[in-house]
Coordinates of C-alpha atoms in Angstrom, one line a residue:
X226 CA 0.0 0.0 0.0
X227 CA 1.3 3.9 -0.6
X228 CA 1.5 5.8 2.6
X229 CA 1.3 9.1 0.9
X230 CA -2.7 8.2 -0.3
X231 CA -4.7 9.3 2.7
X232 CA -6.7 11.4 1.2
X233 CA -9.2 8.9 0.1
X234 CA -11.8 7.7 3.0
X235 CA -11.2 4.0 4.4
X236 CA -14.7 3.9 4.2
X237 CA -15.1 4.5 0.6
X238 CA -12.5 2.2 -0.5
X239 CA -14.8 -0.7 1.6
X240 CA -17.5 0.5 -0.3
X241 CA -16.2 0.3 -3.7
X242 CA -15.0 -3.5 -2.7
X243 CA -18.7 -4.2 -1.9
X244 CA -19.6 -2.8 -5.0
X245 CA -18.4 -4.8 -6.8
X246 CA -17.6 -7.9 -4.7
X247 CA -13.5 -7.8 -5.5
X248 CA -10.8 -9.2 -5.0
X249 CA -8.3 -6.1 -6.3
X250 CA -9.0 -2.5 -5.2
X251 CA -6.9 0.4 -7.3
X252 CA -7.3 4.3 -7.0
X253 CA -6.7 6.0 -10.1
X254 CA -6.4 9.6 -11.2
X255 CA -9.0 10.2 -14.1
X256 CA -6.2 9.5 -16.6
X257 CA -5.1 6.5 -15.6
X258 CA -2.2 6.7 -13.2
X259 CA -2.7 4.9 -10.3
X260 CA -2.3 5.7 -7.3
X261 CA -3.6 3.0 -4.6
X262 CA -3.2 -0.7 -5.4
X263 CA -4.3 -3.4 -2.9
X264 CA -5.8 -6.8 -2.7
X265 CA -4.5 -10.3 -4.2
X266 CA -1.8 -8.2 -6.3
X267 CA 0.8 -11.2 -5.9
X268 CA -1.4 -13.9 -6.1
X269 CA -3.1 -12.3 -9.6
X270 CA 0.8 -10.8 -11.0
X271 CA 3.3 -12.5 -9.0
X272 CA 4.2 -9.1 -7.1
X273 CA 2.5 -6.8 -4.9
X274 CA -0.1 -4.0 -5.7
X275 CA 2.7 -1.2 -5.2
X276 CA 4.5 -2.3 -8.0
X277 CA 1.9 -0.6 -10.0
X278 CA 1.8 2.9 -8.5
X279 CA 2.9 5.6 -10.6
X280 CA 2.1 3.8 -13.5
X281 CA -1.1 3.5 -16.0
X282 CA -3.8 1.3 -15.0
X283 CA -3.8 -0.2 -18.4
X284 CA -0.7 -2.5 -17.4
X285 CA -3.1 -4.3 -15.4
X286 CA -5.0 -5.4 -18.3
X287 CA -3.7 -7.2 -21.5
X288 CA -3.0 -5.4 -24.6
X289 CA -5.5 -7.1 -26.4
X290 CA -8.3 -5.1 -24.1
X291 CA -6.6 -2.1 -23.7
X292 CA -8.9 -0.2 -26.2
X293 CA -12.0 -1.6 -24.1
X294 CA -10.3 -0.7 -21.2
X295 CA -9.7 3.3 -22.6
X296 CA -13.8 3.3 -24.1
X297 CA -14.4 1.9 -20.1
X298 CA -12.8 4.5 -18.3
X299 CA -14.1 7.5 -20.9
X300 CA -17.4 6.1 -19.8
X301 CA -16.7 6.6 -16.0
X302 CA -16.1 9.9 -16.8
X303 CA -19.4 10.3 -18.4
X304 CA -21.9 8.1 -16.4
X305 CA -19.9 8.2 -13.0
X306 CA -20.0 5.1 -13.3
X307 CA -19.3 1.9 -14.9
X308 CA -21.1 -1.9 -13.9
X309 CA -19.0 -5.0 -14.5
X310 CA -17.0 -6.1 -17.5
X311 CA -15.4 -9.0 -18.7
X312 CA -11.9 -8.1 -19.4
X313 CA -8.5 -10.1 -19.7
X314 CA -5.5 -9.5 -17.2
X315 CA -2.1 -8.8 -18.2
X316 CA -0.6 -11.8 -16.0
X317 CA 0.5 -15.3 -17.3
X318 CA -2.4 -16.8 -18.5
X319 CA -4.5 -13.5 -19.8
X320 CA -7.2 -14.4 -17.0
X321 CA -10.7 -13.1 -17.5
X322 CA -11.9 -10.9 -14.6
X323 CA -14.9 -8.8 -13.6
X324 CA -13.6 -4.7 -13.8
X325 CA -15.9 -2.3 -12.2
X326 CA -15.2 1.7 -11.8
X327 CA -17.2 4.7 -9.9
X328 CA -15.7 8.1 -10.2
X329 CA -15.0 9.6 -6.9
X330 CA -15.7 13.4 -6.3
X331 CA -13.0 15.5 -5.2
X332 CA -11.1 17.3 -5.2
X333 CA -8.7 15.4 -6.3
X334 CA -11.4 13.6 -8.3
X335 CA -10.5 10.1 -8.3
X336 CA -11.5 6.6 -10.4
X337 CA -11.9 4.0 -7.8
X338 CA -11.2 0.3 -9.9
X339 CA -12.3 -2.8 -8.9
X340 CA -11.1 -6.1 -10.4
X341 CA -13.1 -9.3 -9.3
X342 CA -13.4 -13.1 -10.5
X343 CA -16.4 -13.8 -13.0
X344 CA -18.9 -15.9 -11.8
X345 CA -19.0 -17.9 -14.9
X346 CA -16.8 -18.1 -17.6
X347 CA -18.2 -16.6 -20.6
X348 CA -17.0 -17.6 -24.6
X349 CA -14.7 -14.4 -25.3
X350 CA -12.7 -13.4 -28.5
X351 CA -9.8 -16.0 -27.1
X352 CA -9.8 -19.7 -25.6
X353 CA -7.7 -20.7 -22.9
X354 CA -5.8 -23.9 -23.7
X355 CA -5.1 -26.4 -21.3
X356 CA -1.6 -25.5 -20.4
X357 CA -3.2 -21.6 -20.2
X358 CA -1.8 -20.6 -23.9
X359 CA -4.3 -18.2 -25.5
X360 CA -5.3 -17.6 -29.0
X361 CA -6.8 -14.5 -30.5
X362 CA -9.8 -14.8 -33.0
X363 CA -9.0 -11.3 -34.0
X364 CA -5.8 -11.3 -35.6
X365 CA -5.9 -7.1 -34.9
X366 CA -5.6 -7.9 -30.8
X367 CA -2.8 -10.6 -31.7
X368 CA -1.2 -7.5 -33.7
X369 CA -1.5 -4.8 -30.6
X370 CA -0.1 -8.2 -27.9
X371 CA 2.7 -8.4 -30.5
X372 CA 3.8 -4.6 -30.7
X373 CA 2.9 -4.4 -26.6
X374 CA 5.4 -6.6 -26.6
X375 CA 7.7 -4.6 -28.8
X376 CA 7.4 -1.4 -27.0
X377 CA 7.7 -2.9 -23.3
X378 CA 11.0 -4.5 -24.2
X379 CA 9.4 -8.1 -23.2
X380 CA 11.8 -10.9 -24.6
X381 CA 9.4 -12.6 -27.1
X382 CA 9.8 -14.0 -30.0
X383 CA 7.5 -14.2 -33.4
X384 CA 6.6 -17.3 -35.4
X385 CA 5.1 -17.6 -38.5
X386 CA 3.9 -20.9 -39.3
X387 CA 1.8 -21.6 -42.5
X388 CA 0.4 -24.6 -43.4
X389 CA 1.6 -25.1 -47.1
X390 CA -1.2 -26.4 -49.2
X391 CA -4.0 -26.1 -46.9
X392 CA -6.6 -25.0 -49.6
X393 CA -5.9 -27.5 -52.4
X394 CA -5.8 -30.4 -49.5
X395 CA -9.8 -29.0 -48.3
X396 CA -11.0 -29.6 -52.1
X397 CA -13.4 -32.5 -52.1
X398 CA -12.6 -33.5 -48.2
X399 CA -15.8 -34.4 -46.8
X400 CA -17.0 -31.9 -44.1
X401 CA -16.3 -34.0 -41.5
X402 CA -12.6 -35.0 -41.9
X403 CA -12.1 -31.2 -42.6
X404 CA -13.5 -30.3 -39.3
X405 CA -11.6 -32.8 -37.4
X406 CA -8.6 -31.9 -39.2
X407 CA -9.9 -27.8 -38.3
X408 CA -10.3 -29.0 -34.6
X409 CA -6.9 -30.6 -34.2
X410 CA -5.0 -27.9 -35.4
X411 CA -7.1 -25.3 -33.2
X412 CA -6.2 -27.6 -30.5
X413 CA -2.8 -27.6 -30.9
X414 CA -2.5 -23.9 -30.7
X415 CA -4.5 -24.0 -27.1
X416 CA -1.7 -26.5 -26.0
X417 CA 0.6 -23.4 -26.3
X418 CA 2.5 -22.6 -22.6
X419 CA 1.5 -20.3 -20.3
X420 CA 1.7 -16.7 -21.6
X421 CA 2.3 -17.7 -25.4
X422 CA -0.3 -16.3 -27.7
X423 CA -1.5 -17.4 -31.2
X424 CA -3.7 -16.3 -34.1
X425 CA -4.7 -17.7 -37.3
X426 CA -3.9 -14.5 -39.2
X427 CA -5.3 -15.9 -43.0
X428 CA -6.3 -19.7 -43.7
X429 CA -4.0 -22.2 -42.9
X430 CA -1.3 -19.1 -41.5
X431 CA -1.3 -18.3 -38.0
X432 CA 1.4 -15.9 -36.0
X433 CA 2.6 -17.4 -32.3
X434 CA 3.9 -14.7 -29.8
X435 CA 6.2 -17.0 -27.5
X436 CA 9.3 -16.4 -25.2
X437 CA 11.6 -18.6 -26.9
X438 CA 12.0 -20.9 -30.0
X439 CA 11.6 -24.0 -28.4
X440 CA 8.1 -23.1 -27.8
X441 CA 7.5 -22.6 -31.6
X442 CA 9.4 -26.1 -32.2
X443 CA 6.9 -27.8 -29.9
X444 CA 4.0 -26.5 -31.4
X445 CA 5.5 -27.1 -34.7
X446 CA 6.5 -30.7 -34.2
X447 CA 2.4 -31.3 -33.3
X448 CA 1.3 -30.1 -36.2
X449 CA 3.4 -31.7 -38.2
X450 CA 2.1 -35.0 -36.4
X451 CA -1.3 -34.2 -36.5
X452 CA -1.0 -33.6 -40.5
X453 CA 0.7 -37.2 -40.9
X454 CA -1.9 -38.8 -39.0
X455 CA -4.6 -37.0 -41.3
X456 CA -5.3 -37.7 -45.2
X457 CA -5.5 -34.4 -46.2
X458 CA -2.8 -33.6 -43.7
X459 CA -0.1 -35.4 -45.7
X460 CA -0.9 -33.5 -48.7
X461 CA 0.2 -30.8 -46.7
X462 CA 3.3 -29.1 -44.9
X463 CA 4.7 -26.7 -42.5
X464 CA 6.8 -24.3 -42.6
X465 CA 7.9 -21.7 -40.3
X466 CA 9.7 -18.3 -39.9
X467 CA 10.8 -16.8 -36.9
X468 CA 11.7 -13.1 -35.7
X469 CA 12.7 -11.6 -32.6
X470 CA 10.8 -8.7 -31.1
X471 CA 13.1 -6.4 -30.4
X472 CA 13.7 -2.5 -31.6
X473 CA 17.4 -3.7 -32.8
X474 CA 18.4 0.2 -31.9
X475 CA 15.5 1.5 -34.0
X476 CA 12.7 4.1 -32.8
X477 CA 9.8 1.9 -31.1
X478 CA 7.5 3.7 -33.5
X479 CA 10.0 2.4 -36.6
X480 CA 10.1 -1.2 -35.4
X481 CA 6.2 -1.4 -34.5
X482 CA 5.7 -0.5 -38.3
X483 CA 8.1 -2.9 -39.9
X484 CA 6.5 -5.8 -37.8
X485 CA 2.8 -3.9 -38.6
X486 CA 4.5 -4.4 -42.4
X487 CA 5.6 -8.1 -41.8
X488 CA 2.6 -9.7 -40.3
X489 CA 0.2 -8.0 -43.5
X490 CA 2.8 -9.5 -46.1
X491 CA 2.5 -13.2 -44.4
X492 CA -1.0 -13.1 -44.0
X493 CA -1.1 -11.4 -47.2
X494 CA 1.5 -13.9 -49.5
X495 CA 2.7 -16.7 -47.0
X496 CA 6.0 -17.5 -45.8
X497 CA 7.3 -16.4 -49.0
X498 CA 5.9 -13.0 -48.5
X499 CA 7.3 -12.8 -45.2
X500 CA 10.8 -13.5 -46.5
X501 CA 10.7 -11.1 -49.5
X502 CA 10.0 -8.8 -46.4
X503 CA 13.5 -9.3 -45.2
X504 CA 12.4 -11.0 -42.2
X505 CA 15.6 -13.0 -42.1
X506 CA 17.1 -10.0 -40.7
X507 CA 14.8 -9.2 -37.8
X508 CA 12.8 -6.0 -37.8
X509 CA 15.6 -4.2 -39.1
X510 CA 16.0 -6.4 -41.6
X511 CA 12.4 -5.5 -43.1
X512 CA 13.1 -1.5 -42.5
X513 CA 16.8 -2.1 -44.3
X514 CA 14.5 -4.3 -47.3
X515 CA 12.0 -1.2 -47.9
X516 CA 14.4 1.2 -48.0
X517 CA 16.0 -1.2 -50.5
X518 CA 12.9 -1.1 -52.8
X519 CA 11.6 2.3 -51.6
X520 CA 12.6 4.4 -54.7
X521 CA 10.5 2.3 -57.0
X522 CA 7.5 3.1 -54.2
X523 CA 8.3 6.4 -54.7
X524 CA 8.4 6.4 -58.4
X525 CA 5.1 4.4 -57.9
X526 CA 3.6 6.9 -55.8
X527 CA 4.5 10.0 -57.7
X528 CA 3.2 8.7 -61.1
X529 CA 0.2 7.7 -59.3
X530 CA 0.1 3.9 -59.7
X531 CA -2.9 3.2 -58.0
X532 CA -6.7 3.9 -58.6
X533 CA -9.7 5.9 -56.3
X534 CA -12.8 3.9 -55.5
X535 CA -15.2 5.0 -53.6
X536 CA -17.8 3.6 -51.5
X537 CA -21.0 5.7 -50.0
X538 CA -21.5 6.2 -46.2
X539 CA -25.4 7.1 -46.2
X540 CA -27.8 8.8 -43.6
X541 CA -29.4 5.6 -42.0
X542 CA -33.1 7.7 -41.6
X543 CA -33.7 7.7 -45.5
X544 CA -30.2 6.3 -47.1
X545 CA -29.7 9.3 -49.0
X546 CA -25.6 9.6 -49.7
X547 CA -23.5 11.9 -47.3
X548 CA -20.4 11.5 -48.9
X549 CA -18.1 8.9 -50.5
X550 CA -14.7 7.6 -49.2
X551 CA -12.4 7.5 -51.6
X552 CA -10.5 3.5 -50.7
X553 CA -7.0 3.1 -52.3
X554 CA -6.3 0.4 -55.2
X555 CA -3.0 -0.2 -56.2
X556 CA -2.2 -1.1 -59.7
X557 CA 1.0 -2.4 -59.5
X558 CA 3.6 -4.3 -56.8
X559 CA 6.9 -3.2 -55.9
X560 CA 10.1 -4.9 -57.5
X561 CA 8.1 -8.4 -57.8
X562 CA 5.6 -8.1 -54.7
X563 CA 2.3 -8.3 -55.2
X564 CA 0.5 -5.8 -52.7
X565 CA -2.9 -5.0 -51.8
X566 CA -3.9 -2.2 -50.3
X567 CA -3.1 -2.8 -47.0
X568 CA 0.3 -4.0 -47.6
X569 CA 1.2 -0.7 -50.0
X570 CA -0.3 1.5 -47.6
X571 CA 2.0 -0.4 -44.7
X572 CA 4.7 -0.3 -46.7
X573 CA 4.8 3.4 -47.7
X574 CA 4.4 3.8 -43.4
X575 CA 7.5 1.7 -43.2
X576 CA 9.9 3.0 -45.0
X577 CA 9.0 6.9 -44.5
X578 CA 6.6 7.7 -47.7
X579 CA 3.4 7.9 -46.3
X580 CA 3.4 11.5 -46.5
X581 CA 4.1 11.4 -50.4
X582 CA 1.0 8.9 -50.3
X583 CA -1.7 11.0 -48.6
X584 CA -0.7 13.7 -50.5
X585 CA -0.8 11.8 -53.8
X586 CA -4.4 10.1 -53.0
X587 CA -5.7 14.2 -51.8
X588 CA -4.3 15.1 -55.5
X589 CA -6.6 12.4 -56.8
X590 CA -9.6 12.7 -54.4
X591 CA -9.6 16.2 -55.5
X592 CA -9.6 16.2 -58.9
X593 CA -12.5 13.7 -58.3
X594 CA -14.2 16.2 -56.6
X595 CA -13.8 19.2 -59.6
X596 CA -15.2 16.6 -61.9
X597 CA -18.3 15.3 -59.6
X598 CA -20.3 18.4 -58.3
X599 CA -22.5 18.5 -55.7
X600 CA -20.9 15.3 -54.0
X601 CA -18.1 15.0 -51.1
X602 CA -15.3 12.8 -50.7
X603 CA -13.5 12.0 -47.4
X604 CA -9.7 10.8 -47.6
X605 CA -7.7 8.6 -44.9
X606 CA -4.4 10.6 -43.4
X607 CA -1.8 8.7 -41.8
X608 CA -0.9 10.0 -38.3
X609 CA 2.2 9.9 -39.7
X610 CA 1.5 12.5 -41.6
X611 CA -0.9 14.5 -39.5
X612 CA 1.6 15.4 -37.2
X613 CA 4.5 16.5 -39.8
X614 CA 4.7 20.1 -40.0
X615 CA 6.1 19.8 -43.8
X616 CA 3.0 18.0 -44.6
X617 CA 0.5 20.5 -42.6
X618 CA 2.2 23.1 -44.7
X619 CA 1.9 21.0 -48.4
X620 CA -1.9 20.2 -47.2
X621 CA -3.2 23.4 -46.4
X622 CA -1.9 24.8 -49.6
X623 CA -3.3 22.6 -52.0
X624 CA -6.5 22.9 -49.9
X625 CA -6.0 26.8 -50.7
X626 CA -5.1 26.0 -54.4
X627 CA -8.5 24.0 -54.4
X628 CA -11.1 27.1 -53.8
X629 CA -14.1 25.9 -53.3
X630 CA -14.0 22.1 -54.1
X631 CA -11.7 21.6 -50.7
X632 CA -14.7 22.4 -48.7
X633 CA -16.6 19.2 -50.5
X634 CA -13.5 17.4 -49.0
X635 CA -13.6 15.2 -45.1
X636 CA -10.8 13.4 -43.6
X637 CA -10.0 10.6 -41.8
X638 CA -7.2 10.1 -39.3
X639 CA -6.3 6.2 -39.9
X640 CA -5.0 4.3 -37.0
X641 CA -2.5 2.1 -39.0
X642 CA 0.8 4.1 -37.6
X643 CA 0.0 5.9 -34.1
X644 CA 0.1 9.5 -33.8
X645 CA 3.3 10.0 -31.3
X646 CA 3.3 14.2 -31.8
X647 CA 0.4 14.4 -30.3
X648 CA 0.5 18.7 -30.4
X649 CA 1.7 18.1 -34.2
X650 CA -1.2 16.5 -35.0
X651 CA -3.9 18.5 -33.3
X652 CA -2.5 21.6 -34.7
X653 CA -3.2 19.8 -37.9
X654 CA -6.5 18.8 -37.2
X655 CA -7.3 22.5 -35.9
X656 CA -6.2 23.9 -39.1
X657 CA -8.2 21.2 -41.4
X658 CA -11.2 22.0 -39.5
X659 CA -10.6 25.9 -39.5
X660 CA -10.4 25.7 -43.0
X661 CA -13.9 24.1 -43.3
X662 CA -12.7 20.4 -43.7
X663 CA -14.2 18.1 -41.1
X664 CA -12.3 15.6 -39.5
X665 CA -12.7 11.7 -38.5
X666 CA -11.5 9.4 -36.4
X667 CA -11.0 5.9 -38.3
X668 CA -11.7 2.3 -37.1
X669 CA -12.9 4.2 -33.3
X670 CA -12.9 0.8 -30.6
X671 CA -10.0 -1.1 -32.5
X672 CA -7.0 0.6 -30.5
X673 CA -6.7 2.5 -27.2
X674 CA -5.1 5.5 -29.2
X675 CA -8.1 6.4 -30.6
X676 CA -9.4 6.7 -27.4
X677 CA -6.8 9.1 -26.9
X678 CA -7.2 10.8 -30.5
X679 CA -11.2 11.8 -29.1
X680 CA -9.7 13.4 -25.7
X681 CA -6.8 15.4 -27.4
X682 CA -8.5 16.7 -31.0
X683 CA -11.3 18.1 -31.9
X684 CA -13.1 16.4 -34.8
X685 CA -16.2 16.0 -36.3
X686 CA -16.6 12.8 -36.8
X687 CA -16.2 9.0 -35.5
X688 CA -16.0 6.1 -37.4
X689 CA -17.0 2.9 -35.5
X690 CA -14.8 0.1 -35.8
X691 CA -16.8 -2.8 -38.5
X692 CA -16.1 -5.5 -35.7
X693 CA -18.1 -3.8 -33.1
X694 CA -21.0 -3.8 -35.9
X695 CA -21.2 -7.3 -37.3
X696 CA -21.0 -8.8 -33.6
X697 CA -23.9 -6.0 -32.3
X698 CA -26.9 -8.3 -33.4
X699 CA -25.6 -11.3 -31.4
X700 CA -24.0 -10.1 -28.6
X701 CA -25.6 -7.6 -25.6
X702 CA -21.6 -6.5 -24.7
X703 CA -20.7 -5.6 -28.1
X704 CA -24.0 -3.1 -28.4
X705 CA -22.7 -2.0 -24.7
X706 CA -19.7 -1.2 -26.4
X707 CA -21.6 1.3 -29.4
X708 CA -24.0 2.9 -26.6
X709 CA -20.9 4.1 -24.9
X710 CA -18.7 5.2 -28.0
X711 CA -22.3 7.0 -29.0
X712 CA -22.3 8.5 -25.5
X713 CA -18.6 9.8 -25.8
X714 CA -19.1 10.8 -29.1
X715 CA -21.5 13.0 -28.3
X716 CA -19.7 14.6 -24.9
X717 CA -17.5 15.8 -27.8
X718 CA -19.8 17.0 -30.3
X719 CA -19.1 14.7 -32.9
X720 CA -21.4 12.4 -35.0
X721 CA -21.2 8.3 -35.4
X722 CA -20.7 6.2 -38.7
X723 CA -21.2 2.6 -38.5
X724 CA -18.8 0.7 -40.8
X725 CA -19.3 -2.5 -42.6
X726 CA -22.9 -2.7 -42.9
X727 CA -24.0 -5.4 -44.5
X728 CA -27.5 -6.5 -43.4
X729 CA -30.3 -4.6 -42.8
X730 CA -30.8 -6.1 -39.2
X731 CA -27.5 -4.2 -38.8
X732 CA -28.4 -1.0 -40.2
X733 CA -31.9 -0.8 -38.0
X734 CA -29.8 -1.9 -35.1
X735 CA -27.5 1.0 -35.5
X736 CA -30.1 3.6 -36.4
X737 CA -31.8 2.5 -33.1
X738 CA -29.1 2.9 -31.1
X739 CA -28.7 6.8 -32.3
X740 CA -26.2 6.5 -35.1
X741 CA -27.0 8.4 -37.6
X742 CA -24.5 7.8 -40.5
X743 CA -23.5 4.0 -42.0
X744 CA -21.6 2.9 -44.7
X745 CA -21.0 -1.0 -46.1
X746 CA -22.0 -3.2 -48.9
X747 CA -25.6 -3.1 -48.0
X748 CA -25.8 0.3 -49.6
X749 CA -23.3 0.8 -51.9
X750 CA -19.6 -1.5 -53.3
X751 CA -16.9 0.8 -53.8
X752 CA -16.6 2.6 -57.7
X753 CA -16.6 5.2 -59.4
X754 CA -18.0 8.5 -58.3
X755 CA -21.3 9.5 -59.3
X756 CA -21.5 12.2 -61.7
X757 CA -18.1 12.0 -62.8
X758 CA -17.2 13.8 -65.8
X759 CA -14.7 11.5 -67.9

């Protein structure tokens, strides 16, 4: 316990246990620092509750929650309060725990945290194996454990493991020899140690976060057993790459976008991608690769080698267009590599073009927009590039050059590299918005930072994340989750669009739940822009 809290009533701290019947009690500050740990610290973590003071509350909880965690507490903050939630625990075995929060008047104002066992263990987005591995269903949480990792200096080590022919052995395997085969496999990722983490990241390619390569060997040598002792096993193989996650002397920002970079090109092309990354060299192998390759991405970006489509994001009261966002299609690879979107947007991010990118798609989007009157088009900024003062200064001036057709224009701040100039990129966002283009925040729920984008900028807009949508209709937490982004949204003054609608149970959901704006295939594909002149 810290001696120096005594500000904060024994008797309120007895309360907020019986609140929420725990077995952890922590005192925070409202942003997180905490200042009061007691309880079961060194049964839960293996040392005692004032190892945390000082520090952010989020270390409690595992990466993979930390954006649930960051909606959680803005909630507090709003409601006063906040009633249980199923999060997982940043200790070995990612235990599932009850959190509970009240805000505390002050002053100081204080967030008084409560962290309790569940009463019953409820299916979650990852499954405990027997020996207390975990795997991810969401290969996004498997990406933030894996750069948590990264940035904390853990010792951990990456594995890429693909199974090598795993769609041409499925063809004409009857469904129940595939599912065995499907349930095996699944298995043998469960079987993972304690605090090793997995995730299929494409079909028949799945990354493993372990602490050492004789972990990967294990799980390797299973699968490679349970494929022998299958028919459509032996058709296959497995292969494996393996990388250490570790800055190598780079920035943490740097490293976290070369392994961003890796993990898209093996889900994206295999093993094979992964090596034509220049995994072989670690992380800074893959940066030392790009820069290899990244005058031909520069020649590709400045003779614009990629096409616009966009795709409609509609009022959900009569489904009348708002605007169109204009979605990046490259038309060629880079020295042999075949990249998608993703990967060339990744790419660029990696090796320090992304700047020369989002101005290159804004050339594009707005020349779409002199040619389509009376429509408006919203473009995705890197926060790599919203908080470079060269590229506020080349923005603004074509947004100048523009006239009129800038203020058909919207942007979105993208979450694929993290804004780490955080005053960079609100002055940014101030000017955008001063100069009549509104501002969103992209993919809102899928990391903590955006979170932290809401508190620091001012915006317009926020985008929720498509995950959060498609599981609303089945599951009461996820629709939790939207009422309290909805809520925070509008503290701030800002308006909701639900992405990756694709039913219309999903869109009346949404429009009873007070958003007003959605956008997926249920009302429009991505093409061209209507009324185009040619």
């Amino acid at each position: 316990m810290n001696p120096e809290v005594g500000a904060a009533p024994v008797r309120n701290r007895f309360l907020a246990f019986a609140f929420a019947g725990a077995d952890l009690l922590v005192e925070a500050s409202p942003d997180g620092v905490v200042g009061f740990a007691a309880g079961a610290f060194r049964a839960r973590f293996g040392v005692d509750g004032d190892h945390f003071i000082a520090g952010p509350i989020s270390a409690l909880i595992a990466p993979a929650d930390h954006a649930t965690l960051a909606m959680a507490l803005s909630t507090v903050a709003l409601r006063g309060r906040l009633t249980p939630l199923m999060l997982r625990l940043n200790d070995a075995g990612q235990s599932r725990a009850a959190v509970a929060a009240m805000l505390m008047p002050g002053p100081p104002a204080r967030l008084c945290v409560t962290i309790g066992p569940l009463p019953i263990l409820p299916a979650g987005p990852a499954g405990e194996g027997p020996q207390g591995g975990v795997r991810c269903d969401d290969p996004r949480a498997f990406l933030r454990e894996a750069e948590a990792a990264l940035r904390g200096g853990a010792a951990r080590v990456l594995g890429l493991v693909e199974l090598r022919g795993w769609e041409a052995a499925q063809a004409g395997l009857p469904a129940g020899e595939g599912q065995a085969l499907r349930a095996g496999i699944d298995e043998a990722l469960e079987r993972l140690p304690v605090g090793a983490r997995a995730s299929e990241l494409a079909t028949g390619r799945y990354g493993v976060l372990a602490a050492g390569e004789g972990e990967l060997g294990a799980l390797v040598e299973r699968l490679e057993g349970l494929l022998r002792a299958s028919p459509a096993g032996r058709r296959m193989r497995v292969s494996q790459t393996q990388v250490k996650v570790e800055a190598g002397g780079m920035r943490p920002g740097q490293a976290a976008r070369a392994l961003r970079y890796a993990l898209a090109r093996f889900a994206e092309a295999g093993a094979d991608g992964a090596a034509a990354s220049g995994m072989a060299g670690g992380l800074a192998g893959i940066v030392a690769e790009g820069q290899r390759r990244a005058l031909e991405m520069r020649t590709s970006i400045a003779e614009h080698r990629f096409r616009l489509r966009f795709q409609p994001v509609v009022q959900l009261d009569d489904r009348r267009p708002h605007h169109y966002e204009a979605l990046l299609r490259p038309d060629t690879g880079i020295e042999g590599l075949a990249l998608g979107t993703q990967d060339y947007v990744l790419f660029a991010e990696a090796v320090g073009l992304s700047e020369e990118l989002d101005l290159a798609v804004l050339d594009e989007a707005l020349a779409a927009l002199a040619g389509s009157p009376e429509v408006r088009v919203a473009v995705n900024v890197s926060g790599l590039s919203m908080q470079s003062a060269g590229f506020r200064g080349r923005l603004l001036a074509r947004l100048d050059a523009a006239g009129p057709v800038a203020r058909r224009l919207l942007v979105e701040l993208t979450e694929t590299a993290e804004v780490e100039d955080m005053e960079g990129a609100a002055d940014s966002i101030a000017r955008l918005r001063a100069a009549g283009v509104p501002v969103c925040i992209d993919d809102f729920g899928a990391g903590a930072a955006a979170f932290r984008y809401l508190r620091a900028f001012g915006v317009d807009f926020v985008k929720i994340d498509g995950s959060y949508v498609r599981a609303a209709t089945g599951s009461g937490r996820e629709r939790g989750f939207i009422a309290s982004m909805v809520d925070l949204a509008g503290a701030v003054g800002a308006r909701i669009i639900a992405e990756m609608i694709e039913t219309e149970e999903q869109a009346m959901l949404m429009s009873r739940m007070g958003v007003p704006f959605g956008q997926g295939w249920l009302f429009g594909r991505p093409g061209r822009l209507p009324g185009a002149l040619r």
